[in-house]
Short mmCIF file of C-alpha atoms in Angstrom, two decimals:
data_model
loop_
_atom_site.label_atom_id
_atom_site.label_comp_id
_atom_site.label_asym_id
_atom_site.label_seq_id
_atom_site.Cartn_x
_atom_site.Cartn_y
_atom_site.Cartn_z
CA UNK A 5 -6.57 -17.33 17.63
CA UNK A 6 -3.50 -18.49 19.56
CA UNK A 7 -0.19 -16.71 19.06
CA UNK A 8 1.77 -17.76 15.98
CA UNK A 9 5.41 -17.55 14.97
CA UNK A 10 5.38 -15.85 11.55
CA UNK A 11 8.19 -14.87 9.17
CA UNK A 12 7.54 -12.68 6.14
CA UNK A 13 10.11 -12.99 3.34
CA UNK A 14 10.19 -10.30 0.67
CA UNK A 15 12.75 -9.76 -2.13
CA UNK A 16 12.81 -6.00 -1.46
CA UNK A 17 11.02 -3.93 1.23
CA UNK A 18 8.03 -3.54 -1.17
CA UNK A 19 7.61 0.06 0.09
CA UNK A 20 7.25 -1.27 3.62
CA UNK A 21 4.06 -3.33 3.15
CA UNK A 22 5.29 -6.68 4.61
CA UNK A 23 6.93 -4.86 7.52
CA UNK A 24 3.67 -3.15 8.42
CA UNK A 25 1.85 -6.49 8.44
CA UNK A 26 4.51 -7.94 10.74
CA UNK A 27 4.29 -4.92 13.06
CA UNK A 28 0.51 -5.19 13.38
CA UNK A 29 0.80 -8.93 13.98
CA UNK A 30 3.25 -8.30 16.83
CA UNK A 31 0.90 -5.72 18.31
CA UNK A 32 -1.90 -8.31 18.22
CA UNK A 33 0.16 -10.92 20.09
CA UNK A 34 1.98 -12.91 17.41
CA UNK A 35 5.75 -13.28 17.07
CA UNK A 36 6.17 -11.88 13.58
CA UNK A 37 9.27 -10.81 11.67
CA UNK A 38 9.58 -9.22 8.20
CA UNK A 39 12.80 -10.02 6.33
CA UNK A 40 13.98 -8.32 3.12
CA UNK A 41 16.51 -10.25 1.06
CA UNK A 42 17.94 -6.92 -0.12
CA UNK A 43 17.22 -3.23 0.13
CA UNK A 44 16.62 -0.95 -2.84
CA UNK A 45 19.76 -0.23 -4.94
CA UNK A 46 22.70 1.62 -3.44
CA UNK A 47 22.72 5.29 -4.39
CA UNK A 48 19.04 5.25 -5.36
CA UNK A 49 16.42 7.50 -3.75
CA UNK A 50 14.65 4.60 -1.95
CA UNK A 51 17.72 3.16 -0.22
CA UNK A 52 17.00 2.63 3.52
CA UNK A 53 13.68 4.46 3.17
CA UNK A 54 11.31 1.55 3.88
CA UNK A 55 13.15 -0.56 6.48
CA UNK A 56 11.44 0.85 9.59
CA UNK A 57 9.65 -2.45 10.33
CA UNK A 58 11.73 -4.79 8.15
CA UNK A 59 15.02 -6.54 8.87
CA UNK A 60 17.44 -6.72 5.96
CA UNK A 61 19.33 -10.00 5.89
CA UNK A 62 23.11 -9.62 6.25
CA UNK A 63 26.00 -11.11 8.24
CA UNK A 64 24.83 -9.40 11.43
CA UNK A 65 21.16 -10.43 11.24
CA UNK A 66 21.52 -13.84 9.57
CA UNK A 67 21.70 -16.00 12.71
CA UNK A 68 18.57 -14.44 14.22
CA UNK A 69 16.69 -14.74 10.93
CA UNK A 70 17.74 -18.37 10.45
CA UNK A 71 16.47 -19.22 13.94
CA UNK A 72 13.16 -17.42 13.32
CA UNK A 73 12.64 -19.26 10.02
CA UNK A 74 13.51 -22.61 11.60
CA UNK A 75 10.89 -22.13 14.34
CA UNK A 76 8.15 -20.50 12.25
CA UNK A 77 4.58 -21.77 12.11
CA UNK A 78 3.83 -19.59 9.06
CA UNK A 79 6.29 -18.55 6.35
CA UNK A 80 4.65 -15.81 4.30
CA UNK A 81 6.36 -15.12 0.95
CA UNK A 82 5.79 -11.86 -0.93
CA UNK A 83 5.92 -11.53 -4.76
CA UNK A 84 8.76 -13.95 -5.58
CA UNK A 85 11.94 -15.60 -4.32
CA UNK A 86 15.25 -16.32 -6.12
CA UNK A 87 16.25 -19.99 -6.38
CA UNK A 88 19.09 -19.82 -3.83
CA UNK A 89 16.73 -18.42 -1.19
CA UNK A 90 14.12 -21.08 -1.96
CA UNK A 91 16.77 -23.71 -1.13
CA UNK A 92 17.67 -21.81 2.07
CA UNK A 93 14.06 -21.86 3.30
CA UNK A 94 13.52 -25.52 2.47
CA UNK A 95 16.69 -26.52 4.31
CA UNK A 96 15.62 -24.64 7.44
CA UNK A 97 11.91 -25.47 7.67
CA UNK A 98 9.79 -28.07 5.89
CA UNK A 99 6.92 -28.17 8.38
CA UNK A 100 5.66 -24.58 8.40
CA UNK A 101 2.54 -23.57 6.49
CA UNK A 102 3.75 -21.65 3.44
CA UNK A 103 1.67 -18.65 2.33
CA UNK A 104 2.14 -16.66 -0.88
CA UNK A 105 1.07 -13.03 -1.45
CA UNK A 106 1.10 -11.08 -4.72
CA UNK A 107 1.52 -7.30 -4.57
CA UNK A 108 1.93 -6.40 -8.24
CA UNK A 109 -0.15 -6.78 -11.40
CA UNK A 110 0.70 -9.42 -13.97
CA UNK A 111 2.42 -8.36 -17.19
CA UNK A 112 4.15 -5.44 -15.44
CA UNK A 113 7.35 -5.66 -13.41
CA UNK A 114 8.15 -7.27 -11.12
CA UNK A 115 5.42 -9.83 -11.87
CA UNK A 116 5.15 -10.76 -15.54
CA UNK A 117 3.76 -14.20 -14.74
CA UNK A 118 2.13 -15.76 -11.73
CA UNK A 119 5.32 -16.20 -9.72
CA UNK A 120 3.77 -18.52 -7.14
CA UNK A 121 3.97 -21.22 -9.83
CA UNK A 122 7.71 -20.59 -10.22
CA UNK A 123 8.43 -21.28 -6.56
CA UNK A 124 8.05 -24.99 -7.25
CA UNK A 125 9.35 -26.63 -4.05
CA UNK A 126 6.63 -25.04 -1.91
CA UNK A 127 3.10 -26.29 -1.55
CA UNK A 128 1.31 -23.09 -0.68
CA UNK A 129 -1.51 -23.61 1.77
CA UNK A 130 -2.87 -20.17 0.97
CA UNK A 131 -2.50 -17.60 -1.82
CA UNK A 132 -3.23 -13.95 -1.08
CA UNK A 133 -3.31 -10.75 -3.14
CA UNK A 134 -3.44 -7.07 -2.22
CA UNK A 135 -7.13 -6.16 -2.24
CA UNK A 136 -7.06 -3.10 -4.46
CA UNK A 137 -6.86 -3.34 -8.26
CA UNK A 138 -4.51 -6.35 -8.12
CA UNK A 139 -7.29 -8.81 -7.34
CA UNK A 140 -8.56 -8.88 -10.93
CA UNK A 141 -5.34 -10.61 -12.01
CA UNK A 142 -5.62 -13.38 -9.40
CA UNK A 143 -9.29 -14.38 -9.18
CA UNK A 144 -8.54 -17.50 -7.13
CA UNK A 145 -6.44 -15.63 -4.55
CA UNK A 146 -7.87 -14.25 -1.30
CA UNK A 147 -7.76 -10.41 -1.13
CA UNK A 148 -6.05 -8.88 1.92
CA UNK A 149 -5.58 -5.20 2.82
CA UNK A 150 -2.58 -2.93 2.80
CA UNK A 151 -2.04 -1.27 6.18
CA UNK A 152 -1.37 2.32 7.25
CA UNK A 153 0.22 2.54 10.70
CA UNK A 154 0.13 6.32 11.16
CA UNK A 155 -2.42 7.76 13.62
CA UNK A 156 -5.30 9.53 11.83
CA UNK A 157 -5.70 13.30 11.90
CA UNK A 158 -7.61 16.01 10.01
CA UNK A 159 -7.07 19.70 9.22
CA UNK A 160 -10.18 20.99 7.53
CA UNK A 161 -10.30 23.51 4.73
CA UNK A 162 -11.39 26.93 5.99
CA UNK A 163 -12.93 29.95 4.29
CA UNK A 164 -10.22 32.23 2.89
CA UNK A 165 -7.58 29.50 2.70
CA UNK A 166 -5.86 28.32 -0.44
CA UNK A 167 -6.60 24.68 -1.22
CA UNK A 168 -3.49 22.57 -0.55
CA UNK A 169 -3.21 19.65 -2.97
CA UNK A 170 -0.59 16.92 -2.65
CA UNK A 171 0.57 14.94 -5.67
CA UNK A 172 3.69 12.87 -5.06
CA UNK A 173 3.95 9.96 -7.52
CA UNK A 174 6.71 7.47 -6.77
CA UNK A 175 7.64 7.29 -10.47
CA UNK A 176 6.73 8.67 -13.89
CA UNK A 177 6.99 5.45 -15.92
CA UNK A 178 4.03 4.16 -17.85
CA UNK A 179 2.13 0.90 -17.79
CA UNK A 180 -1.50 -0.16 -17.94
CA UNK A 181 -1.73 -0.47 -14.14
CA UNK A 182 1.53 0.99 -12.86
CA UNK A 183 1.12 4.46 -14.39
CA UNK A 184 0.76 7.24 -11.82
CA UNK A 185 1.46 10.34 -13.89
CA UNK A 186 0.05 12.10 -16.93
CA UNK A 187 0.95 15.26 -18.79
CA UNK A 188 -2.69 16.43 -18.63
CA UNK A 189 -2.67 16.25 -14.84
CA UNK A 190 0.64 18.07 -14.66
CA UNK A 191 -0.75 20.86 -16.87
CA UNK A 192 -3.95 21.18 -14.83
CA UNK A 193 -2.04 21.48 -11.57
CA UNK A 194 0.27 24.08 -13.09
CA UNK A 195 -2.58 26.14 -14.55
CA UNK A 196 -4.63 26.21 -11.33
CA UNK A 197 -1.54 27.04 -9.32
CA UNK A 198 -0.72 29.99 -11.59
CA UNK A 199 -4.33 31.18 -11.23
CA UNK A 200 -3.77 31.18 -7.45
CA UNK A 201 -6.60 28.67 -6.95
CA UNK A 202 -4.55 25.91 -5.34
CA UNK A 203 -1.17 25.31 -3.74
CA UNK A 204 0.49 22.16 -5.05
CA UNK A 205 2.65 20.14 -2.67
CA UNK A 206 4.83 17.88 -4.80
CA UNK A 207 8.34 16.99 -3.56
CA UNK A 208 10.86 16.93 -6.38
CA UNK A 209 12.80 14.05 -4.84
CA UNK A 210 11.57 11.00 -2.87
CA UNK A 211 11.26 11.73 0.85
CA UNK A 212 10.90 9.32 3.79
CA UNK A 213 7.32 8.11 4.25
CA UNK A 214 7.07 9.70 7.70
CA UNK A 215 8.02 13.10 6.25
CA UNK A 216 5.53 12.70 3.43
CA UNK A 217 2.75 11.85 5.88
CA UNK A 218 3.47 14.96 7.96
CA UNK A 219 3.27 17.07 4.81
CA UNK A 220 0.04 15.31 3.81
CA UNK A 221 -1.50 16.21 7.17
CA UNK A 222 -1.20 19.91 6.21
CA UNK A 223 -3.12 19.34 2.95
CA UNK A 224 -6.82 19.13 2.11
CA UNK A 225 -6.65 16.99 -1.04
CA UNK A 226 -4.38 14.16 -2.19
CA UNK A 227 -4.25 12.94 -5.78
CA UNK A 228 -3.36 9.27 -5.99
CA UNK A 229 -3.40 8.77 -9.77
CA UNK A 230 -5.95 9.27 -12.52
CA UNK A 231 -4.22 7.26 -15.25
CA UNK A 232 -5.71 3.81 -14.53
CA UNK A 233 -8.80 2.31 -12.94
CA UNK A 234 -6.99 1.34 -9.77
CA UNK A 235 -5.72 2.95 -6.61
CA UNK A 236 -2.64 2.62 -4.46
CA UNK A 237 -1.49 3.00 -0.87
CA UNK A 238 -1.61 6.79 -1.30
CA UNK A 239 -5.42 6.67 -1.20
CA UNK A 240 -5.37 4.99 2.21
CA UNK A 241 -2.70 7.34 3.55
CA UNK A 242 -4.77 10.30 2.34
CA UNK A 243 -7.81 9.12 4.30
CA UNK A 244 -5.59 8.76 7.37
CA UNK A 245 -4.52 12.41 6.95
CA UNK A 246 -8.09 13.63 6.56
CA UNK A 247 -7.64 14.45 2.86
CA UNK A 248 -10.12 14.13 0.05
CA UNK A 249 -8.81 11.30 -2.13
CA UNK A 250 -8.86 11.87 -5.87
CA UNK A 251 -8.32 8.83 -8.05
CA UNK A 252 -9.85 7.00 -10.98
CA UNK A 253 -10.64 3.78 -9.13
CA UNK A 254 -13.25 1.67 -10.87
CA UNK A 255 -16.07 -0.26 -9.24
CA UNK A 256 -14.10 -3.52 -9.14
CA UNK A 257 -11.19 -1.97 -7.24
CA UNK A 258 -13.47 -0.20 -4.76
CA UNK A 259 -15.69 -3.24 -4.25
CA UNK A 260 -12.68 -5.45 -3.57
CA UNK A 261 -11.52 -3.10 -0.84
CA UNK A 262 -15.04 -2.86 0.58
CA UNK A 263 -14.86 -6.53 1.58
CA UNK A 264 -12.66 -5.40 4.49
CA UNK A 265 -15.08 -2.59 5.38
CA UNK A 266 -18.41 -4.28 6.03
CA UNK A 267 -19.29 -3.81 2.36
CA UNK A 268 -18.91 -0.01 2.46
CA UNK A 269 -17.24 1.53 -0.61
CA UNK A 270 -14.31 3.84 0.20
CA UNK A 271 -15.15 7.56 -0.21
CA UNK A 272 -12.93 8.22 -3.21
CA UNK A 273 -13.49 11.28 -5.40
CA UNK A 274 -13.42 10.31 -9.09
CA UNK A 275 -11.46 12.26 -11.69
CA UNK A 276 -9.77 11.57 -15.00
CA UNK A 277 -7.64 13.72 -17.30
CA UNK A 278 -10.68 15.33 -18.89
CA UNK A 279 -12.19 16.66 -15.67
CA UNK A 280 -9.44 16.96 -13.07
CA UNK A 281 -9.17 20.75 -13.45
CA UNK A 282 -12.94 21.20 -12.93
CA UNK A 283 -12.91 18.90 -9.88
CA UNK A 284 -10.08 20.80 -8.20
CA UNK A 285 -11.58 24.17 -9.07
CA UNK A 286 -14.91 23.19 -7.55
CA UNK A 287 -13.23 22.01 -4.35
CA UNK A 288 -11.21 25.21 -4.08
CA UNK A 289 -14.33 27.37 -4.39
CA UNK A 290 -16.61 25.53 -1.93
CA UNK A 291 -14.85 25.31 1.43
CA UNK A 292 -17.90 23.90 3.20
CA UNK A 293 -18.32 20.98 0.79
CA UNK A 294 -14.59 20.35 0.77
CA UNK A 295 -14.53 20.28 4.56
CA UNK A 296 -17.47 17.86 4.60
CA UNK A 297 -15.72 15.50 2.18
CA UNK A 298 -12.54 15.63 4.26
CA UNK A 299 -14.53 14.61 7.32
CA UNK A 300 -16.05 11.73 5.36
CA UNK A 301 -12.57 10.44 4.45
CA UNK A 302 -11.34 10.75 8.01
CA UNK A 303 -14.41 9.02 9.46
CA UNK A 304 -14.07 6.12 7.01
CA UNK A 305 -10.43 5.56 7.95
CA UNK A 306 -11.17 5.65 11.67
CA UNK A 307 -14.11 3.28 11.31
CA UNK A 308 -12.69 0.71 8.90
CA UNK A 309 -8.93 1.12 8.32
CA UNK A 310 -7.38 0.92 11.76
CA UNK A 311 -4.47 -1.53 11.32
CA UNK A 312 -5.45 -3.50 14.43
CA UNK A 313 -8.85 -4.07 12.86
CA UNK A 314 -7.53 -4.96 9.40
CA UNK A 315 -4.88 -7.36 10.70
CA UNK A 316 -7.80 -9.58 11.64
CA UNK A 317 -8.22 -10.33 7.92
CA UNK A 318 -4.79 -12.00 7.99
CA UNK A 319 -5.61 -13.87 11.20
CA UNK A 320 -8.77 -15.26 9.63
CA UNK A 321 -6.82 -16.30 6.52
CA UNK A 322 -4.17 -18.11 8.55
CA UNK A 323 -6.78 -19.75 10.74
CA UNK A 324 -8.40 -21.27 7.64
CA UNK A 325 -5.28 -23.37 6.96
CA UNK A 326 -4.18 -24.32 10.49
#
């Protein structure tokens, strides 16, 4: 398709997701800009952590952002927009095609209701949703992929090594779909570590995503979460790092993602609280099988998850409304 002028507007950096889309769009020939209305709270662990590809709006950047919005062909809104910023957009551009994308499940913050309906002044030409577990909440929305921009690599498990397992949840709060932590998992990791079967890599404080990825590259297994039937960006990052991905993703979540991958289900390794210790023990004791599963993850990422391949899903979505 011909080059487009695109502006992504997000209330917060959304752990970098809109910025990664904008970066891949620029690499594919579009003029794309990701704008965050605000960063994460001052003094918090996520402050300035996810702005690598996103411009925060302030007095210094405002003129450039206003000009980009005024000239945009596509204005792509993420999650929700406060009323004063809705007015700002409408004053600057009433001719662009407005696109809405949901990133979060309904009934859990920040989306307790379908927020696209609250942004009343806009007639959205297209409604998108992250194509993982979120799609079940928005059956009429078009699924689109999250992107991982890091180059893929693999360090296979070798005979005589200790199995390195990364578990780095972004929070410990509960929720039907936002939960990423359980006491049973914590106990299993502690027990196997004390038995000298595994080495657990779990930063005590949030670290920049680039640092976390470099640590992940030294591991053999990454645990996303085993508390729900979904999966998160961690599972994709783990494939990029040549890790075996352990999660509890159900068939719906995996099938949704497979629509970006020629119908191939992602090579996730299932576990729940009742069997996680057995799964990790088996991987630690069979280096050949573990190495094979790592290669399978790595191959899948290289074949299907390259960001320049996946950004074509967004191009096709835009093209359907232009």
